Coordinates of C-alpha atoms in Angstrom, one line a residue:
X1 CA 25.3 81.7 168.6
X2 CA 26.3 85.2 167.4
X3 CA 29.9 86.3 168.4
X4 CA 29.3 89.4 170.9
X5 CA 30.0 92.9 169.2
X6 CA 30.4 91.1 165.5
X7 CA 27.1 92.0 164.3
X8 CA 26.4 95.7 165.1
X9 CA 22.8 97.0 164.7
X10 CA 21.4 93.5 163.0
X11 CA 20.4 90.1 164.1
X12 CA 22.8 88.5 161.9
X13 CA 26.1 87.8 162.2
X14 CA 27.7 90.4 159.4
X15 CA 31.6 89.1 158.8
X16 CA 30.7 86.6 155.5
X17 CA 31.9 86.3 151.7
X18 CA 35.9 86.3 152.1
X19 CA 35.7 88.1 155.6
X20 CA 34.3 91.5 154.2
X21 CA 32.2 93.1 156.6
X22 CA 28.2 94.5 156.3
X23 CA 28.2 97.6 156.9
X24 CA 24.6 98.7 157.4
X25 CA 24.7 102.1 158.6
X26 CA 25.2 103.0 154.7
X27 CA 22.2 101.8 152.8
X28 CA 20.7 99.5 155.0
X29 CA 20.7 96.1 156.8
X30 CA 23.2 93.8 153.7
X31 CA 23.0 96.4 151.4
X32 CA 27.0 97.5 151.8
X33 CA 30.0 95.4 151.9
X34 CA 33.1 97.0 153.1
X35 CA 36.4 95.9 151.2
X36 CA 38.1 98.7 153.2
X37 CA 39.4 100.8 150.0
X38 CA 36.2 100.0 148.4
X39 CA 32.5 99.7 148.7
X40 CA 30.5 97.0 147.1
X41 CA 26.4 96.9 146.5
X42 CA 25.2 93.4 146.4
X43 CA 22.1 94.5 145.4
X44 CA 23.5 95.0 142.1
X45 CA 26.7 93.7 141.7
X46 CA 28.9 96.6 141.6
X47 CA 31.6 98.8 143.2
X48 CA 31.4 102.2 144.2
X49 CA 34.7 102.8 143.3
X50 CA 37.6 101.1 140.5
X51 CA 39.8 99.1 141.9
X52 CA 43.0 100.5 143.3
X53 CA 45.1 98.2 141.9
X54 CA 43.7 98.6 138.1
X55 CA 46.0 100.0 136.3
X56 CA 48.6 97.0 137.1
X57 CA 46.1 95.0 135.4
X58 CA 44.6 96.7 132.8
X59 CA 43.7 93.4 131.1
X60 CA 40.7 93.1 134.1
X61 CA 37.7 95.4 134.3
X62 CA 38.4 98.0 137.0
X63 CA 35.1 96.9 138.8
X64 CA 36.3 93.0 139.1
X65 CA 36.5 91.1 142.0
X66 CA 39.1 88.5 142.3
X67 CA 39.5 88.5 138.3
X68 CA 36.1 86.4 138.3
X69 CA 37.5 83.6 139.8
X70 CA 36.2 83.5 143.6
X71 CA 37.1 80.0 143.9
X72 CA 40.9 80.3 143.7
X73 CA 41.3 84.0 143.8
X74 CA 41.0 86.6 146.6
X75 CA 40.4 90.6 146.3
X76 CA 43.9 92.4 147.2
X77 CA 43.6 95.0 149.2
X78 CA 46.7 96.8 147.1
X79 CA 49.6 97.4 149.5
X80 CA 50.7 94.5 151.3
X81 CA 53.0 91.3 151.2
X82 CA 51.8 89.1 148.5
X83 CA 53.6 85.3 149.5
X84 CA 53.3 83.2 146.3
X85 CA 53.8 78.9 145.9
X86 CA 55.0 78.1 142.9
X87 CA 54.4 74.7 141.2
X88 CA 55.2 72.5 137.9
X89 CA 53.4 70.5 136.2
X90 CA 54.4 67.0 135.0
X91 CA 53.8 68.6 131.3
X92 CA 56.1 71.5 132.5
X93 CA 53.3 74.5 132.9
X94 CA 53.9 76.1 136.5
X95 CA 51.2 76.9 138.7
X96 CA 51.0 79.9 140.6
X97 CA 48.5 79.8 143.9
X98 CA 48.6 83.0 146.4
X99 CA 49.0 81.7 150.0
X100 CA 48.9 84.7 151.8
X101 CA 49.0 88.5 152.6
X102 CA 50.5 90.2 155.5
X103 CA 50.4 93.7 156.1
X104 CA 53.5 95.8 155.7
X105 CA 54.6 98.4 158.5
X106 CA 56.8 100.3 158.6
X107 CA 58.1 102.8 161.0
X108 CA 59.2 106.3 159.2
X109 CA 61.0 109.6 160.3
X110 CA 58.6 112.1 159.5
X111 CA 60.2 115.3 161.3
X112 CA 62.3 116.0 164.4
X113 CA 61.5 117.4 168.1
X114 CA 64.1 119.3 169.9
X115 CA 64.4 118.5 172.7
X116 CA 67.3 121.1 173.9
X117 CA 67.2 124.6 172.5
X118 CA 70.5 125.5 173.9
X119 CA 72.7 122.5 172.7
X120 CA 70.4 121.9 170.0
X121 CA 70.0 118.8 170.1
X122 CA 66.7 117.3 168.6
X123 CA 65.3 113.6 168.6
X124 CA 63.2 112.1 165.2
X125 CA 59.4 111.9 165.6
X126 CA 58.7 108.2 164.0
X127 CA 55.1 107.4 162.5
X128 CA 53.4 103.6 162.0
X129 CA 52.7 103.0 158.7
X130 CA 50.4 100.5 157.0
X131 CA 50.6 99.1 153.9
X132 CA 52.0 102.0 152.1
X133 CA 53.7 99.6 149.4
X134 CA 53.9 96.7 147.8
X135 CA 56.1 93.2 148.5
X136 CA 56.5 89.6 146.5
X137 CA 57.9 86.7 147.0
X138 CA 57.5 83.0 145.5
X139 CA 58.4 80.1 147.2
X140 CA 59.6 82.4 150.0
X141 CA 62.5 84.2 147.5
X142 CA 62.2 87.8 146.7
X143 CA 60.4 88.9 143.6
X144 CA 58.7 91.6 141.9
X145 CA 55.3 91.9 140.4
X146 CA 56.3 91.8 137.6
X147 CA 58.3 88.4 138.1
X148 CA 54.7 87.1 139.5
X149 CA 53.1 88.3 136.2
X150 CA 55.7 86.2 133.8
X151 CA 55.5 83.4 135.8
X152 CA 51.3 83.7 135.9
X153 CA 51.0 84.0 132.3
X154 CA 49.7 87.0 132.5
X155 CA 52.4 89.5 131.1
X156 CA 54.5 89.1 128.2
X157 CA 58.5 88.7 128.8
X158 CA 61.4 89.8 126.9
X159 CA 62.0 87.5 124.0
X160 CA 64.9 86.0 125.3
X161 CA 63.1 85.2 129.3
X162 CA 60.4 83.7 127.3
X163 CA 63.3 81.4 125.4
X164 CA 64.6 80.7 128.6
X165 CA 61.3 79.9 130.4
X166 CA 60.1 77.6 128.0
X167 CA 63.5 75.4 128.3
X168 CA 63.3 75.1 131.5
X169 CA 59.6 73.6 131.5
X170 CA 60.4 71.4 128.5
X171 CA 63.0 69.9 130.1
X172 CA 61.1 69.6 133.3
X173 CA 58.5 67.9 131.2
X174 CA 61.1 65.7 129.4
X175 CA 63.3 64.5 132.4
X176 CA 60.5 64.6 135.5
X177 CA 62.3 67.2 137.1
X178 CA 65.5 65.3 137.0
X179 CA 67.7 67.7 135.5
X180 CA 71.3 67.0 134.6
X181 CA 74.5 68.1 137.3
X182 CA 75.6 70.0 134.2
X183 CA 72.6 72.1 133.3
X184 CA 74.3 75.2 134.2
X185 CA 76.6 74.6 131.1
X186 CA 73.5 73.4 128.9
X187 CA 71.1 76.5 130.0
X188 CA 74.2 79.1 129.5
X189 CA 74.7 78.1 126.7
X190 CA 71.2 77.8 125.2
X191 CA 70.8 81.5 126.7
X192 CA 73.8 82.7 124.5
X193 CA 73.1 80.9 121.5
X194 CA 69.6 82.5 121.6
X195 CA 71.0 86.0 121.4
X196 CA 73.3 85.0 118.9
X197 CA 70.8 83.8 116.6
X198 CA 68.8 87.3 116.9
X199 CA 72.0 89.1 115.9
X200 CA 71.8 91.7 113.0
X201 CA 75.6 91.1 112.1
X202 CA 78.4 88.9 112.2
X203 CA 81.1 90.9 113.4
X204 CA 83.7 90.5 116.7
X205 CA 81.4 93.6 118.2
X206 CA 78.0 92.0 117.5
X207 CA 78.9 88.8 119.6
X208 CA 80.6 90.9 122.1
X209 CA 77.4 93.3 122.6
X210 CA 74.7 90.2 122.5
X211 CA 77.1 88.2 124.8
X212 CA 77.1 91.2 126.9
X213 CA 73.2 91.6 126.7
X214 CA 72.8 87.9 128.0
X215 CA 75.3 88.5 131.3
X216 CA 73.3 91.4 131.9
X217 CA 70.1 89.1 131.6
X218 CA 71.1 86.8 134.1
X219 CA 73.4 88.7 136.2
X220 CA 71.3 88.6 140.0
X221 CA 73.0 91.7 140.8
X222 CA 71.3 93.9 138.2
X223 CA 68.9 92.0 136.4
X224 CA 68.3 94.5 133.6
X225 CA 65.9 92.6 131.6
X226 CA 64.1 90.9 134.2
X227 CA 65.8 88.3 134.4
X228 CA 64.5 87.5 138.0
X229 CA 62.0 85.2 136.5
X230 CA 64.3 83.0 135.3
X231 CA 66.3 83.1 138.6
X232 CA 63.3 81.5 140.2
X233 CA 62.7 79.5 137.7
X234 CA 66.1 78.1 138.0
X235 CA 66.4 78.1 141.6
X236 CA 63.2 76.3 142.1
X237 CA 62.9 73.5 139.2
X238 CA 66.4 73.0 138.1
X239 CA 68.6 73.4 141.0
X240 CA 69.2 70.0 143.2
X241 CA 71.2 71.0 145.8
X242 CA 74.0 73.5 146.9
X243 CA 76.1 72.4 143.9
X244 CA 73.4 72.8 140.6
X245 CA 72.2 75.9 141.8
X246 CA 71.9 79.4 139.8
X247 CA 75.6 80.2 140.9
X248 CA 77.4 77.7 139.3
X249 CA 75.2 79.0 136.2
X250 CA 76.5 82.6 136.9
X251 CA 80.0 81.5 136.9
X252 CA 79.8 79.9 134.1
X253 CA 78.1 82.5 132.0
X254 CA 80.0 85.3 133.3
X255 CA 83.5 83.3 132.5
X256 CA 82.4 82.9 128.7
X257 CA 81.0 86.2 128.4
X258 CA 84.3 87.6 129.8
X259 CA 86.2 85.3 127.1
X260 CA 84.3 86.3 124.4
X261 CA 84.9 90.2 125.5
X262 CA 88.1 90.4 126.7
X263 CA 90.2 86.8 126.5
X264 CA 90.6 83.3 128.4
X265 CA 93.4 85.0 130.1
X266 CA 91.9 87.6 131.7
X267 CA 88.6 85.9 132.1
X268 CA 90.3 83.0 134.1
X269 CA 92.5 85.8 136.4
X270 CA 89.4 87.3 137.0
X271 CA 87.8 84.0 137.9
X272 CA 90.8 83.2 140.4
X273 CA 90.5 86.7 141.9
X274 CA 87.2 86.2 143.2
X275 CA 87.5 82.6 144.5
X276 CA 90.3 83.9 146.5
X277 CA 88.3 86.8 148.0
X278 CA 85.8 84.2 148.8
X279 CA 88.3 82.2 150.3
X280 CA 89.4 84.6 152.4
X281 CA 85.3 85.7 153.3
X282 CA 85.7 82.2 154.4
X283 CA 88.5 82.0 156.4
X284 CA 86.8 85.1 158.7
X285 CA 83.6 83.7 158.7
X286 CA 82.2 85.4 155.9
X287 CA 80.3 83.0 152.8
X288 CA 81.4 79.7 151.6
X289 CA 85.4 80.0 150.8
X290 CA 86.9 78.3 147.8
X291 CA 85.2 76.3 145.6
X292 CA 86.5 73.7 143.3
X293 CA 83.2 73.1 141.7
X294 CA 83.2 77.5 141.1
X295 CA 86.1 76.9 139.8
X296 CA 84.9 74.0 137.3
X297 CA 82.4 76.4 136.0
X298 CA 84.1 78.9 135.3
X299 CA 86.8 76.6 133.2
X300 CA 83.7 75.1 131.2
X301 CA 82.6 78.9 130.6
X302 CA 86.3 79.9 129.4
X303 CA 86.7 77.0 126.7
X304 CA 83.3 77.8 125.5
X305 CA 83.9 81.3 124.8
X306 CA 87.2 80.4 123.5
X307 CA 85.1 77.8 121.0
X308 CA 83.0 81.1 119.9
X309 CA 85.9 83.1 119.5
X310 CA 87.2 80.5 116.9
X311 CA 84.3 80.4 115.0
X312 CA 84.3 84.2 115.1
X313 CA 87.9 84.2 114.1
X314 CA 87.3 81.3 110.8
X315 CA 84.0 82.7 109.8
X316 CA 81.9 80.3 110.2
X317 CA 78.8 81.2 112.5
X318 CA 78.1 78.3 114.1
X319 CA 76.3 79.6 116.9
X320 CA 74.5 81.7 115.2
X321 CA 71.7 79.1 114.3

C-alpha cells in the first residue's frame, strides 16, 4: 500500500536508495533523484552538479557518491552534525563508522526593529537557520574534521601525532586494551623523547623550544598542532577511569616541560598554585578540589625534567635517541 501524498504524479512509491526522493517533474517519471544540494540522473550515473563538500576531499572525484562505498557510507549533505563511533581493533587499527547526522539550527540576529522612535529603543529581528555549518564529534566528544580525517586514515598528521597515534594502537594491540595506571608518565614521555630525537642541536634552547613544541601539542586548551586526535585517542583507548585519564597526562607533561624551561622550583610552585585554586573551585562547588593523584603527576613530571636537565647539563644526550 502506497503511503498517501508520498508518491506525487506516479504509481510508485518515490522515497528509495538512502531516502532520496524521485522527483519526476524534471525529466520524467525515475529519471531525477533529489539529494537536496544536488541532482542525480540514474539513467546515466551522474550528478548535475560537484559535490559541495569536494574540496575537503579532494582525494574523491567531485561526482562520487558516498566515496563508492554504498554499503557503509552515506552521501553528506555538507552542513550538519556529523556524530562519529570510534573503535579498536584487537591488532590496534581504529575503526571509524558514522552513526548519524542532525541538522544544525541556529537562531541569528540579523538586524533590529525599533520599536519606540521617541526613546529609541529597538528589539533584534532573529532568523532560523539550517545547516549553515559544520559539527563533529567521536564517541560523543568534540572534534574537528580534521580530527575525523587523522583518525579515518584519510589525512596525513603532523609527524609527531602520527608518533603518538601509532603508540597508542601498538600498545592497545600488545596489552588488549589493558593499559598501565602509569601511562600518562610512559606516553609523556615517549611524546618528548620524540621531539628530542628530531632536534637539529644540542643546546639548553633546543630542548627548551622542542619541549615547548610538545606542551603545545598536547595542551587541550590550544591544541596548536592538532593535537585533538590524540586527546581522543587517549581519552577513549587508554584512559580507565577518572584517575588514568588525559589530565593526569597534562599534568605531568606540563610539570616537566616547565622544569626543563624554567626549574623544579618554579615548576612545582606552579603546580601547587593550581591545585589550590582547584581546591578552592571545590570548596564553592566548582570542579573536583585537590588532588593527591594531580599532585603525583606533576612530581613524576618535575624529576623527569630534572633527569633531562642533567643530561643537558653533562653532555650526554640521552634522550635524544
Amino acid at each position: 500500500m502506497l503511503v498517501p501524498n508520498r508518491h506525487g504524479n506516479t504509481s510508485d512509491y518515490r522515497y528509495g536508495f538512502q531516502g532520496q526522493e524521485m522527483d519526476n517533474e524534471v525529466k520524467g517519471e525515475g529519471n531525477s533523484l533529489n539529494y537536496k544540494y544536488r541532482m542525480h540522473d540514474p539513467r546515466v550515473g551522474r550528478f548535475f552538479a560537484v559535490d559541495p563538500l569536494a574540496n575537503e576531499y579532494p582525494w574523491n572525484s567531485t561526482y562520487a557518491f558516498a566515496e563508492n562505498d554504498v554499503i557503509r557510507n552515506l552521501d553528506l549533505e555538507g552542513a550538519e552534525k556529523y556524530d562519529y563511533k570510534m573503535n579498536m581493533t584487537k591488532q590496534g587499527n581504529v575503526q571509524m563508522k558514522l552513526s548519524k547526522t542532525t541538522d544544525i539550527v541556529d537562531k541569528v540576529i540579523v538586524g533590529y526593529r525599533m520599536i519606540s522612535a521617541g526613546a529609541d529603543i529597538q528589539t533584534p529581528i532573529y532568523e532560523t537557520q539550517i545547516n549553515q555549518r559544520q559539527s563533529y564529534t567521536v564517541n560523543r566528544r568534540i572534534a574537528s574534521l580534521r580530527t575525523v580525517e587523522e583518525l579515518q586514515g584519510t589525512r596525513t598528521p603532523t609527524p609527531l601525532v602520527q608518533a603518538g597515534m601509532n603508540k597508542i594502537k601498538a600498545e592497545y594491540a600488545r596489552t588488549g586494551g589493558q593499559f598501565s595506571d602509569n601511562y600518562n608518565i610512559d606516553f609523556g614521555r615517549f611524546m618528548f623523547e620524540k621531539g628530542f630525537s628530531s632536534m637539529s642541536g644540542n643546546s639548553e634552547s633546543d630542548y627548551v623550544n622542542s619541549a615547548n613544541a610538545t606542551w603545545n601539542l598536547l595542551d587541550n586548551d590550544n591544541f596548536s598542532q592538532n593535537g585533538a586526535t590524540l586527546f581522543n585517542l587517549y581519552e577513549n583507548f587508554a584512559r580507565k577511569n577518572d584517575n588514568t585519564g588525559y589530565d593526569k597526562l597534562l599534568h605531568f607533561s606540563r610539570s616537566a616541560q616547565l622544569t626543563i624551561k624554567s626549574g623544579a622550583t618554579w615548576s612545582k610552585t606552579l603546580g601547587i598554585g593550581k591545585e589550590i585554586k582547584d581546591w578552592f573551585s571545590g570548596k564553592i562547588g566548582h570542579g573536583v578540589g585537590w588532588d593527591n593523584l594531580d599532585m603525583k603527576a606533576n612530581e613524576d613530571g618535575i624529576n623527569y625534567g630534572k633527569t633531562v636537565n642533567k643530561s643537558i647539563e653533562t653532555g650526554t644526550d640521552e634522550f635524544k635517541k
